[in-house]
Structure formats: C-alpha cells, structure tokens
Amino acid sequence: MGVRIIALVLGGVMLAGCSSGDGKSERAAAPAAPEGTAQESRQQTGALAAELIQGMSVKEKVGQLFMPTVGDAESGKQIAKKYKVGGFIYFPQNLASPQAAAKLSNALQGASRVPLLLGVDEETGLVTRAKFATDFPGAMALAATGDVGLARSAAAATGAELRAAGVNLNFAPVADVNVNPDNPVIGVRSFGADPALAGRMVTASVEGYRASGVAAVAKHFPGHGDTNVDSHTGLPVIKSSRKEWQEVHAPPFQAAVSAGVDAIMTGHLVVPALDSSRKPATMSEPILTGLLRGELGFQGVIVTDSLSMAGAEVPGGAPEAAVRAVLAGADLLLMPPDLPAAHAKVLKAVESGRIPAARLDDAVTRILRLKEARGLFTDDGADPETAAQAVSAANRQTAQQVATSAVTVVGNRNAALPLKGPVYIEGPEQARVAAALRKEGLRTSGEQKAKTHIVLVTSASSATRDRLKGLADGRRKVVYVALASPYALRYGGPAHASVATYSASAASLRGLAQVLTGKTPPKGRLPVSLPGGAPLGTGVTDPL
C-alpha cells in the first residue's frame, strides 16, 4: 500500500505526518534543516512551541490539556481527531505485546495534527502495565541497594523498552517519602523514608529515562508518603507541618526539578499546613503555583493524577474539577471520566474568561515544549518488527543485579544463615521459593520437623509474631522472610533471622535463594525504619 502524506501549517511551521498501510507514522517539524541552523536553534529554546501555538484555535489548545484513556486504534483516532487531545495513557489492554503497542502508537500518532504524549504507569515492581517489559523490582528495592547507578540503569532499560513500543512518557519515578508504615497506596512504590536517599534515586531515575528518550514524571506532589488513606478511594488529609514538609517530603521533588524532570504529577490530598483552604493539592493554587512553581522553581508540565479518582471529586463533578485544576496551575488533565463533558466545561471556562487566555497559553506552551524536548516533532514512529528487541538479556541481567543487591538481612542470630538443608518452607510463594533454593543446591523437606523453618509473608500482623514465637521455642532455627513490604519485619522479633526482598518477582526469589544459601553476600540496607524495631539503614552486609 502506498504512503499517505499529511501536511499542515500551524503558525507558519509545517508539520508533516506520513502513515503507511502498516499504521506506522512519521512526523517532522518543518522541512529538514542542516545542523546549526535557525530551525535547530528554535527547537533547543522552545521557540517551535511558541510558533505552533500561534496557529492554534482555542478549541485545539483546550484539547492539548487532556490525556484520556484509549480503547483500540479506531476509537483512539476518532478521539484524537475530534478533541485534538494532547495524548493518551495506556493500560495493559493496550500493551499486550511490544508489536501491538507499536502499531497502536503509530496509528494514534498518524491521526493527530500535533504529536501525542503516549504515557503509561510503568513504575516497575508493584505497579506495572507493560507485561512484556523486563520485570524489575520496584523503587524500594532499588533504594535498598543504595546504588544510584543501578537506579539509572533500570530506568534507562525500562525507558528503552517503552520507547521502542512508541510510549514516550512514563509516570515514574515515585518521589513520595514513605514515612507511614500503614500507607495503603505508596509503600514499596517509594524509595523509602530517607529524603536524601530518595532524592538521589529520583535524580538517577530521571536521568535514566531521559537517556532512553522517555519523559519522566515525578509523583505525587506535594507528597503522598504520610497517609493512611488511598486517594483512589478517598481524600487523604496529611497533618505534616510546613517544616516537616520542607525537610521530609519536598527534597525528592526538589531533586527532580534540579534534574530537569519533564513533568510532575499532583496528588489528590489535602495538606492544611500548605493551603489553609483545605483544597486538594490538584486544585490548590498555593500548592501548585505558589510552592511547585514559585518555591521549587519548576517550569515543566504539571499533570494531575487521574481525575477519575475519589480524591478528585468536587461539587460540580469531574468537569468542574478539570477547570479548578487548570486555574490552580495544572497543565495536563489525566483520565477525565467523561472527556466530552470535561472538554466542553474547560472550553466554556476559557471562552467566558473564567480561565484566562494567558493561563491556557501557558499550559499549552509547556506541553508543546515537553513534546519538543523529547523529540516528538521529528520522531519517525515505532517499528513493530523490531520493538521486541529492546527487551533484552542485558536488561534481565540488570534486573537480577538489582534484585540480588536489594536482599536485606536485618538480623542473623545463632548463625541461622547461611541455610543448611533440609529446610521446611511455609507461606505464600512456598513452591517458588523452594524451587529457587533447590536450584542453589539446598534440600527442602516436606517435614515440619526440619531443623530450619522458613516462614514467608507478604503481609503480617501480631498473629505472625505469635506464630514465629511458637516455632522458635523448639530446637529448630526460624528464618522469617518479607516478600513485599519490609514493614512486615516489625513482627519478626522471635525469628532467628529476618530478611526483606521488597518483591516476589522471579529475580527477587533467585536473589533471596543466593543470599540465604551464602552463595552471595547480602548487600541491602533497610530504606525505612521498622516501628519499634530496626532503624533506617540496618542490614547485615558481611558474608554469611
């Protein structure tokens, strides 16, 4: 099938989009120009974005503010053409394979006059959407390694896999400092409780994503790490003082800003110390414009968390929430539950003067500059035939290095480690852990009378402590392993050895087996403090 050429002029700048029969699209900003020309200079300074906005109608500008979900290519193309949206967010149904994602990305880009931001929540670890991507442990595992080089490499690898599939924006890294052990929504998604360590890891992650050509999004400003309410289902109220915020929660976001992060996502949460009106941060001008823009100096794109979440509910519904977010300083509106209604509401607010024209232009300019900075105006599309090649053995090796280096031995009494078989194992993932141990040459037993008893947990309570105490009363040695949140280790006092992996991925279980058998010395250190137990930084790092 022949190639279809689409050309248009916005503000005197030509954009060309080429789409062929396989859905692949090509896009260029103006005719090709030699290096060092005025065209290159405009791209570097953001002048191209300024030229583009001059030729846009108000309706087109309003469309750029929205980033809805997408079903299939046909429905997505209709949305792109009708509402001129700024981009789409992908979910697992859009990411069945690298090839399928690449074809979808090309089809959507080919239907849009302005390049689209195609984003995803690929934090790795607990939150992952692209099932084809390398299974890296999440942020807290990276923090346990203390290795910023690994954090940078992990982000670069994930970014490269996404970019090959046409995804150009990742809603990561999480910059929240998790200081609440009972946080129901952040936990191991965070780099931990140390603001300085989190800041270093956020910086490295931003650098890694940038190296891969993917825009990074630090989240959830002003910080979701000290809450016991999930903003998906309610509106958290964070009681931190302003001083606490400045010392604990702000540093990773400041690090992201200093690293040149492309975008920062708002949190649907109330922080009275930062805005006495008790507005959710997403709709708070003092927080978004005053703190994020003013005090932290952020000049990139402010994107809301999903407007479908309970924490974003306001009188007047989600369309009104969209208007309030723009007025507060947000530029990109994520996942409106009713795109037509939200678009109409924002358009009406602009036309009536409720949203000043200058505020709209400011938001759209930032979005266009982001697209320009990530090279979307000169991107020739993803290649479905080679997209899967980005998911490489080298990336899996890096994931294994992260997983093994993260394994944290919090205590080792009575030389419970390294293990000497046979061992009895109970708890979730028992079969997988047993298989990993056997692969390292350790015998496992079906008899509870085995001299070493391993207890695996993904969550725990005081009942877990009682169980461990009963086991440890005998002559056996008890090894307690937290396969998810390390906070479960707070119940591990009676055990002879306590270990955290931060993940139950295949790589994490292999790393666990290597450490438990003494094949690899433990390297991880706790990136959080355990209530009534081990402090931040605890970890046995001598050979077992």
Coordinates of C-alpha atoms in Angstrom, one line a residue:
M1 CA 0.0 0.0 0.0
G2 CA 1.3 3.5 -0.8
V3 CA 2.3 6.1 1.7
R4 CA -0.2 8.9 2.6
I5 CA 1.3 12.3 3.2
I6 CA -0.5 14.7 5.6
A7 CA 0.7 18.3 5.7
L8 CA -0.5 21.2 7.7
V9 CA 0.7 24.6 8.8
L10 CA 0.4 26.0 12.3
G11 CA 1.8 29.5 12.9
G12 CA 3.9 29.3 9.8
V13 CA 5.5 26.0 10.7
M14 CA 4.8 22.9 8.7
L15 CA 4.2 19.6 10.3
A16 CA 4.3 16.5 8.1
G17 CA 2.8 13.2 9.1
C18 CA 3.2 10.1 7.0
S19 CA 1.2 7.0 7.5
S20 CA 1.6 3.8 5.5
G21 CA -0.5 0.7 5.3
D22 CA 1.0 -0.8 8.4
G23 CA 0.0 2.2 10.5
K24 CA 3.5 3.5 11.0
S25 CA 3.6 7.2 11.2
E26 CA 6.3 9.8 10.6
R27 CA 6.3 13.4 11.8
A28 CA 8.7 16.2 11.2
A29 CA 8.8 19.8 12.4
A30 CA 9.3 21.9 9.2
P31 CA 11.4 20.9 6.3
A32 CA 14.7 19.2 7.2
A33 CA 17.4 21.7 8.1
P34 CA 21.2 21.3 8.4
E35 CA 22.7 21.2 11.9
G36 CA 23.3 24.6 13.4
T37 CA 20.5 26.4 11.5
A38 CA 17.8 28.6 13.0
Q39 CA 15.4 25.7 13.0
E40 CA 17.7 23.7 15.3
S41 CA 18.1 26.8 17.5
R42 CA 14.3 27.2 17.8
Q43 CA 13.9 23.6 18.9
Q44 CA 16.5 24.0 21.6
T45 CA 14.9 27.1 23.0
G46 CA 11.3 26.1 22.7
A47 CA 10.6 28.7 20.0
L48 CA 9.0 26.0 17.9
A49 CA 6.3 25.5 20.5
A50 CA 5.8 29.2 20.6
E51 CA 5.3 29.3 16.9
L52 CA 2.9 26.4 16.9
I53 CA 0.6 27.9 19.5
Q54 CA 0.1 31.0 17.4
G55 CA -1.8 29.0 14.8
M56 CA -4.0 27.0 17.1
S57 CA -7.6 27.7 17.8
V58 CA -8.9 27.9 21.3
K59 CA -10.6 24.5 20.9
E60 CA -7.3 23.0 19.7
K61 CA -5.5 24.5 22.7
V62 CA -8.1 23.1 25.1
G63 CA -7.7 19.7 23.6
Q64 CA -4.0 19.7 24.3
L65 CA -4.8 19.8 28.0
F66 CA -6.4 16.3 28.0
M67 CA -4.8 12.9 28.3
P68 CA -7.6 10.3 28.4
T69 CA -7.5 6.5 28.2
V70 CA -7.8 4.8 24.9
G71 CA -9.6 1.6 23.8
D72 CA -8.5 0.5 20.4
A73 CA -6.8 2.3 17.5
E74 CA -10.1 3.2 15.7
S75 CA -11.7 4.8 18.8
G76 CA -8.4 6.5 19.7
K77 CA -8.1 8.0 16.2
Q78 CA -11.6 9.4 16.5
I79 CA -10.8 11.0 19.8
A80 CA -7.6 12.5 18.5
K81 CA -9.3 14.0 15.5
K82 CA -12.4 15.3 17.4
Y83 CA -10.9 16.6 20.6
K84 CA -7.3 17.3 19.5
V85 CA -6.1 15.8 22.8
G86 CA -2.6 16.2 24.0
G87 CA -2.1 12.5 24.4
F88 CA -3.3 9.2 25.8
I89 CA -2.5 7.0 28.8
Y90 CA -2.0 3.2 28.1
F91 CA -3.2 0.4 30.3
P92 CA -2.4 -3.4 30.0
Q93 CA -5.1 -3.9 27.3
N94 CA -3.1 -1.5 25.1
L95 CA 0.2 -3.3 25.8
A96 CA -0.3 -6.9 25.0
S97 CA 3.0 -7.1 23.2
P98 CA 5.7 -4.6 22.0
Q99 CA 4.5 -5.1 18.4
A100 CA 0.8 -4.4 19.2
A101 CA 1.8 -1.3 21.3
A102 CA 4.0 0.0 18.5
K103 CA 1.2 -0.4 15.9
L104 CA -1.3 1.3 18.2
S105 CA 1.1 4.1 18.9
N106 CA 1.8 4.7 15.2
A107 CA -1.9 4.7 14.4
L108 CA -2.7 7.3 17.0
Q109 CA 0.2 9.5 16.1
G110 CA -0.8 9.3 12.4
A111 CA -4.3 10.6 13.3
S112 CA -3.1 13.7 15.3
R113 CA -2.0 17.0 13.9
V114 CA 0.3 17.6 16.8
P115 CA 2.5 14.7 18.2
L116 CA 0.8 12.9 21.1
L117 CA 2.2 12.2 24.5
L118 CA 1.7 8.4 24.9
G119 CA 2.1 7.6 28.6
V120 CA 2.0 4.7 31.0
D121 CA 2.3 3.9 34.7
E122 CA 5.4 1.6 34.4
E123 CA 6.9 2.2 37.8
T124 CA 8.2 -1.4 37.8
G125 CA 7.6 -3.6 40.8
L126 CA 4.1 -3.3 42.3
V127 CA 2.8 -1.0 39.6
T128 CA 3.4 -2.3 36.1
R129 CA 1.3 -2.1 32.9
A130 CA 3.5 -3.4 30.2
K131 CA 3.6 -7.1 30.9
F132 CA 6.2 -7.5 28.1
A133 CA 8.7 -5.3 29.9
T134 CA 11.6 -6.6 31.9
D135 CA 10.4 -7.4 35.4
F136 CA 12.4 -5.0 37.5
P137 CA 11.9 -4.9 41.3
G138 CA 10.3 -1.5 42.3
A139 CA 11.6 1.7 43.9
M140 CA 12.1 0.5 47.4
A141 CA 14.2 -2.5 46.2
L142 CA 16.4 0.0 44.3
A143 CA 16.7 2.2 47.4
A144 CA 17.8 -0.9 49.4
T145 CA 20.7 -1.3 47.1
G146 CA 21.8 2.3 47.7
D147 CA 23.2 2.2 44.2
V148 CA 22.3 5.2 42.1
G149 CA 24.0 3.6 39.1
L150 CA 21.6 0.7 39.2
A151 CA 18.6 3.1 39.5
R152 CA 19.8 5.0 36.4
S153 CA 20.4 1.7 34.5
A154 CA 17.0 0.3 35.5
A155 CA 15.2 3.5 34.3
A156 CA 17.1 3.6 31.1
A157 CA 16.3 -0.1 30.4
T158 CA 12.6 0.3 31.1
G159 CA 12.5 3.5 29.1
A160 CA 14.1 2.0 26.1
E161 CA 11.6 -0.9 26.1
L162 CA 8.7 1.6 26.3
R163 CA 10.2 3.9 23.6
A164 CA 10.6 1.0 21.2
A165 CA 6.8 0.4 21.6
G166 CA 6.0 4.1 20.9
V167 CA 5.5 5.1 24.5
N168 CA 7.2 8.4 25.1
L169 CA 6.2 9.3 28.7
N170 CA 6.4 7.3 31.9
F171 CA 4.5 8.2 35.1
A172 CA 7.6 7.5 37.2
P173 CA 9.5 7.9 39.4
V174 CA 7.6 8.0 42.6
A175 CA 9.1 10.8 44.7
D176 CA 6.9 10.3 47.8
V177 CA 8.9 9.7 51.0
N178 CA 7.1 6.8 52.7
V179 CA 7.2 7.5 56.5
N180 CA 3.9 5.9 57.3
P181 CA 4.2 2.1 57.8
D182 CA 0.5 1.7 57.2
N183 CA 0.3 3.7 54.0
P184 CA -2.2 1.8 51.9
V185 CA -1.2 3.1 48.5
I186 CA 2.5 4.0 48.3
G187 CA 4.7 1.7 50.5
V188 CA 7.2 -0.2 48.3
R189 CA 6.4 2.1 45.4
S190 CA 8.5 4.7 47.2
F191 CA 12.3 4.9 47.5
G192 CA 11.8 4.8 51.3
A193 CA 11.8 7.1 54.3
D194 CA 15.2 8.9 53.8
P195 CA 14.6 12.1 51.9
A196 CA 18.2 12.4 50.8
L197 CA 18.4 8.8 49.5
A198 CA 15.0 9.2 47.8
G199 CA 16.3 12.4 46.2
R200 CA 19.4 10.7 44.8
M201 CA 17.3 7.8 43.4
V202 CA 14.8 10.2 41.9
T203 CA 17.6 12.1 40.2
A204 CA 19.2 8.9 38.8
S205 CA 15.8 7.7 37.5
V206 CA 15.1 10.9 35.7
E207 CA 18.5 10.8 34.1
G208 CA 17.9 7.2 33.0
Y209 CA 14.5 7.9 31.4
R210 CA 15.9 10.9 29.7
A211 CA 18.8 8.8 28.2
S212 CA 16.2 6.5 26.7
G213 CA 14.2 9.4 25.2
V214 CA 11.2 8.9 27.5
A215 CA 9.7 11.8 29.5
A216 CA 9.8 11.2 33.3
V217 CA 7.0 12.3 35.7
A218 CA 7.8 12.6 39.4
K219 CA 4.8 12.0 41.6
H220 CA 2.7 12.7 43.7
F221 CA 3.3 16.4 44.7
P222 CA 3.4 17.6 47.4
G223 CA 4.0 14.1 48.8
H224 CA 1.8 11.0 49.4
G225 CA 4.1 9.2 51.8
D226 CA 2.4 10.1 55.1
T227 CA -1.1 9.0 54.7
N228 CA -3.4 6.1 55.8
V229 CA -6.0 6.8 53.1
D230 CA -5.8 5.8 49.4
S231 CA -6.6 8.8 47.2
H232 CA -8.2 6.3 44.7
T233 CA -11.0 5.7 47.2
G234 CA -11.0 8.8 49.5
L235 CA -9.4 12.2 50.1
P236 CA -6.3 11.9 52.4
V237 CA -5.6 14.7 54.9
I238 CA -1.9 15.0 55.7
K239 CA -1.2 16.6 59.0
S240 CA 2.5 17.3 58.5
S241 CA 3.7 20.8 59.5
R242 CA 5.2 23.1 56.8
K243 CA 8.6 22.5 58.4
E244 CA 8.1 18.7 58.1
W245 CA 7.1 19.1 54.5
Q246 CA 10.2 21.2 53.7
E247 CA 12.5 18.8 55.5
V248 CA 11.0 15.4 54.6
H249 CA 8.6 15.5 51.7
A250 CA 10.0 18.3 49.5
P251 CA 13.6 17.2 48.9
P252 CA 12.9 14.4 46.3
F253 CA 10.7 16.8 44.3
Q254 CA 13.4 19.5 44.5
A255 CA 15.9 16.9 43.3
A256 CA 13.6 16.1 40.4
V257 CA 13.3 19.7 39.5
S258 CA 17.1 20.2 39.7
A259 CA 17.5 17.1 37.5
G260 CA 15.2 18.7 34.8
V261 CA 12.3 16.3 35.2
D262 CA 9.8 16.8 32.4
A263 CA 6.6 16.7 34.4
I264 CA 5.4 16.4 38.0
M265 CA 2.1 14.8 38.9
T266 CA -0.2 16.2 41.6
G267 CA -1.6 14.2 44.5
H268 CA -5.3 14.3 45.4
L269 CA -4.6 15.1 49.0
V270 CA -5.2 17.9 51.5
V271 CA -2.3 19.5 53.4
P272 CA -3.7 22.2 55.6
A273 CA -0.2 23.4 56.5
L274 CA 0.4 24.2 52.8
D275 CA -3.1 25.5 52.0
S276 CA -5.4 26.5 54.8
S277 CA -8.4 26.4 52.4
R278 CA -8.0 22.6 52.6
K279 CA -8.4 22.2 48.8
P280 CA -6.9 19.1 47.3
A281 CA -3.4 19.8 46.0
T282 CA -4.6 19.2 42.5
M283 CA -7.0 22.2 42.8
S284 CA -4.8 24.3 45.1
E285 CA -3.1 27.4 43.6
P286 CA -0.9 28.0 46.7
I287 CA 0.5 24.5 46.3
L288 CA 0.8 24.2 42.5
T289 CA 1.6 27.8 41.6
G290 CA 3.0 29.0 44.9
L291 CA 5.1 26.1 46.1
L292 CA 5.8 24.0 43.0
R293 CA 6.3 26.8 40.5
G294 CA 7.4 29.5 43.0
E295 CA 9.5 27.9 45.8
L296 CA 10.7 24.9 43.9
G297 CA 11.2 26.7 40.6
F298 CA 9.6 24.0 38.4
Q299 CA 9.0 25.1 34.8
G300 CA 7.9 21.9 33.3
V301 CA 4.4 20.3 32.9
I302 CA 2.2 19.9 35.9
V303 CA -0.1 16.9 35.3
T304 CA -3.0 15.9 37.5
D305 CA -3.4 12.4 38.9
S306 CA -6.4 10.7 37.4
L307 CA -9.5 12.8 37.6
S308 CA -11.5 9.6 37.9
M309 CA -10.2 9.1 41.5
A310 CA -12.3 9.7 44.5
G311 CA -9.8 12.2 45.8
A312 CA -10.5 14.4 42.8
E313 CA -14.2 14.7 43.5
V314 CA -15.6 18.3 43.9
P315 CA -19.1 19.8 43.8
G316 CA -20.0 20.1 40.2
G317 CA -18.3 16.8 39.3
A318 CA -15.2 15.9 37.3
P319 CA -15.7 18.6 34.6
E320 CA -15.6 21.2 37.3
A321 CA -12.5 19.5 38.8
A322 CA -10.8 19.9 35.5
V323 CA -11.4 23.6 35.4
R324 CA -10.3 24.1 39.0
A325 CA -7.1 22.1 38.3
V326 CA -6.2 24.4 35.4
L327 CA -6.9 27.5 37.5
A328 CA -4.7 26.2 40.2
G329 CA -1.8 25.7 37.7
A330 CA -2.1 22.2 36.3
D331 CA -1.3 21.9 32.6
L332 CA -2.3 18.3 31.7
L333 CA -5.5 16.7 32.8
L334 CA -5.3 13.0 33.2
M335 CA -8.1 10.5 32.7
P336 CA -11.2 12.6 32.8
P337 CA -14.1 10.2 33.4
D338 CA -16.2 12.0 30.8
L339 CA -13.9 13.6 28.1
P340 CA -16.7 15.3 26.1
A341 CA -18.1 16.9 29.3
A342 CA -14.7 17.9 30.7
H343 CA -13.6 19.4 27.3
A344 CA -16.8 21.4 27.0
K345 CA -16.5 22.7 30.5
V346 CA -12.9 23.8 30.1
L347 CA -13.7 25.4 26.7
K348 CA -16.6 27.3 28.2
A349 CA -14.5 28.5 31.1
V350 CA -11.9 29.8 28.6
E351 CA -14.5 31.5 26.4
S352 CA -16.2 33.1 29.4
G353 CA -12.9 34.4 30.8
R354 CA -13.0 32.2 33.9
I355 CA -9.8 30.6 32.7
P356 CA -7.7 33.5 31.4
A357 CA -6.4 33.1 27.9
A358 CA -2.8 33.6 29.2
R359 CA -3.3 30.6 31.6
L360 CA -4.4 28.4 28.7
D361 CA -1.5 29.5 26.5
D362 CA 1.0 29.0 29.3
A363 CA -0.3 25.4 29.9
V364 CA -0.3 24.5 26.2
T365 CA 3.2 26.0 25.7
R366 CA 4.6 23.8 28.4
I367 CA 3.0 20.7 26.9
L368 CA 4.4 21.6 23.4
R369 CA 7.8 22.3 24.8
L370 CA 7.8 18.9 26.5
K371 CA 6.9 17.2 23.2
E372 CA 9.6 19.2 21.5
A373 CA 12.2 18.4 24.2
R374 CA 11.6 14.7 23.8
G375 CA 11.9 14.9 20.0
L376 CA 8.3 14.1 19.2
F377 CA 8.2 16.5 16.3
T378 CA 11.0 14.7 14.5
D379 CA 10.1 11.1 15.6
D380 CA 9.5 8.7 12.7
G381 CA 7.4 6.3 14.7
A382 CA 8.0 2.9 16.3
D383 CA 9.0 -0.1 14.3
P384 CA 6.6 -3.0 15.1
E385 CA 9.0 -5.5 13.6
T386 CA 11.9 -4.7 16.0
A387 CA 10.0 -3.4 19.1
A388 CA 10.5 -6.6 21.0
Q389 CA 14.3 -6.5 20.6
A390 CA 14.5 -3.8 23.2
V391 CA 13.5 -6.3 25.8
S392 CA 17.0 -7.8 26.1
A393 CA 19.0 -10.3 28.1
A394 CA 21.2 -7.4 29.3
N395 CA 18.1 -5.8 30.8
R396 CA 17.2 -9.0 32.6
Q397 CA 20.7 -9.2 33.9
T398 CA 20.4 -5.7 35.3
A399 CA 17.1 -6.6 36.9
Q400 CA 18.7 -9.6 38.5
Q401 CA 21.5 -7.4 39.8
V402 CA 19.0 -5.1 41.4
A403 CA 17.0 -7.9 42.9
T404 CA 20.0 -9.7 44.5
S405 CA 21.6 -6.5 45.7
A406 CA 18.4 -5.4 47.4
V407 CA 18.0 -8.5 49.6
T408 CA 18.4 -7.2 53.2
V409 CA 19.3 -9.4 56.1
V410 CA 18.0 -7.5 59.1
G411 CA 19.2 -9.9 61.8
N412 CA 21.0 -13.3 62.0
R413 CA 21.1 -14.8 65.4
N414 CA 22.6 -18.2 66.3
A415 CA 24.1 -18.5 62.8
A416 CA 20.7 -19.2 61.3
L417 CA 22.2 -18.2 57.9
P418 CA 23.5 -19.4 55.6
L419 CA 21.0 -22.2 55.4
K420 CA 22.0 -25.8 55.6
G421 CA 19.3 -28.3 54.4
P422 CA 16.9 -29.7 54.7
V423 CA 14.6 -26.8 55.3
Y424 CA 10.8 -26.6 55.6
I425 CA 9.0 -23.7 54.0
E426 CA 5.6 -22.3 54.6
G427 CA 3.6 -19.3 53.4
P428 CA 2.8 -17.6 50.1
E429 CA 5.2 -18.4 47.2
Q430 CA 6.4 -21.5 49.1
A431 CA 6.7 -23.6 45.9
R432 CA 8.6 -20.9 44.0
V433 CA 11.0 -20.2 46.9
A434 CA 11.6 -23.9 47.3
A435 CA 12.4 -24.2 43.6
A436 CA 14.8 -21.3 43.8
L437 CA 16.6 -22.8 46.8
R438 CA 16.9 -26.2 45.2
K439 CA 18.4 -24.5 42.2
E440 CA 21.1 -23.3 44.5
G441 CA 21.7 -26.8 45.7
L442 CA 19.8 -26.7 49.0
R443 CA 17.5 -29.6 50.0
T444 CA 13.9 -28.8 51.1
S445 CA 11.7 -31.0 53.2
G446 CA 8.0 -31.7 53.5
E447 CA 8.5 -32.4 57.2
Q448 CA 7.9 -29.6 59.7
K449 CA 10.4 -31.2 62.0
A450 CA 13.3 -30.0 59.7
K451 CA 16.0 -28.1 61.7
T452 CA 15.4 -24.9 59.8
H453 CA 11.9 -23.5 59.2
I454 CA 11.3 -20.7 56.7
V455 CA 8.2 -18.5 57.1
L456 CA 7.3 -16.4 54.1
V457 CA 4.9 -13.5 54.3
T458 CA 3.6 -10.8 52.0
S459 CA 1.7 -9.1 54.9
A460 CA 1.8 -9.6 58.6
S461 CA 0.2 -8.9 62.0
S462 CA 0.7 -9.6 65.7
A463 CA -0.5 -13.1 64.9
T464 CA 2.6 -13.6 62.8
R465 CA 4.7 -12.8 65.8
D466 CA 2.9 -15.3 67.9
R467 CA 3.4 -17.9 65.1
L468 CA 7.2 -17.2 65.0
K469 CA 7.5 -17.4 68.7
G470 CA 5.9 -20.8 68.8
L471 CA 8.2 -22.1 66.2
A472 CA 11.3 -20.6 67.8
D473 CA 10.6 -22.2 71.1
G474 CA 11.8 -25.5 69.8
R475 CA 15.2 -26.7 68.6
R476 CA 14.7 -25.5 65.1
K477 CA 16.0 -22.3 63.6
V478 CA 13.4 -19.9 62.2
V479 CA 14.1 -17.7 59.2
Y480 CA 11.4 -15.0 58.5
V481 CA 11.2 -13.5 55.0
A482 CA 9.1 -10.5 54.0
L483 CA 8.5 -10.9 50.2
A484 CA 6.7 -7.5 49.8
S485 CA 6.7 -4.6 52.3
P486 CA 9.7 -4.6 54.7
Y487 CA 7.3 -3.2 57.3
A488 CA 6.2 -6.8 57.8
L489 CA 9.5 -7.4 59.6
R490 CA 8.3 -5.4 62.6
Y491 CA 6.6 -8.7 63.6
G492 CA 9.7 -10.8 63.2
G493 CA 11.3 -10.4 66.6
P494 CA 11.2 -14.1 67.7
A495 CA 12.8 -15.3 64.4
H496 CA 16.5 -16.1 64.4
A497 CA 17.0 -14.3 61.0
S498 CA 14.8 -11.8 59.3
V499 CA 15.1 -10.9 55.6
A500 CA 13.4 -8.5 53.2
T501 CA 13.2 -8.8 49.4
Y502 CA 10.7 -6.0 48.6
S503 CA 9.4 -8.1 45.7
A504 CA 8.3 -11.6 44.9
S505 CA 9.5 -11.4 41.3
A506 CA 11.4 -14.4 39.8
A507 CA 14.6 -12.3 40.0
S508 CA 14.0 -11.4 43.7
L509 CA 13.4 -15.0 44.7
R510 CA 16.5 -16.1 42.9
G511 CA 18.4 -13.3 44.7
L512 CA 16.9 -14.4 48.0
A513 CA 18.0 -18.0 47.4
Q514 CA 21.5 -16.9 46.6
V515 CA 21.8 -14.9 49.8
L516 CA 20.1 -17.5 52.1
T517 CA 22.5 -20.2 50.9
G518 CA 25.6 -18.0 51.3
K519 CA 26.3 -18.0 47.5
T520 CA 26.1 -14.2 47.5
P521 CA 26.8 -11.9 50.5
P522 CA 23.9 -9.7 51.4
K523 CA 24.2 -6.1 50.4
G524 CA 20.8 -4.5 51.1
R525 CA 20.1 -2.0 53.8
L526 CA 16.6 -1.0 55.1
P527 CA 15.4 2.2 53.4
V528 CA 12.8 2.6 56.1
S529 CA 12.6 2.3 59.9
L530 CA 10.6 -0.5 61.4
P531 CA 8.3 0.7 64.2
G532 CA 9.7 -0.5 67.5
G533 CA 12.5 -2.3 65.6
A534 CA 15.4 -1.9 63.2
P535 CA 16.3 1.7 62.2
L536 CA 16.8 3.1 58.8
G537 CA 20.0 1.7 57.2
T538 CA 20.0 -1.6 59.1
G539 CA 21.5 -4.5 57.2
V540 CA 24.0 -7.3 57.6
T541 CA 26.5 -6.9 54.8
D542 CA 29.2 -9.3 55.9
P543 CA 29.5 -12.7 54.2
L544 CA 27.1 -15.1 56.0

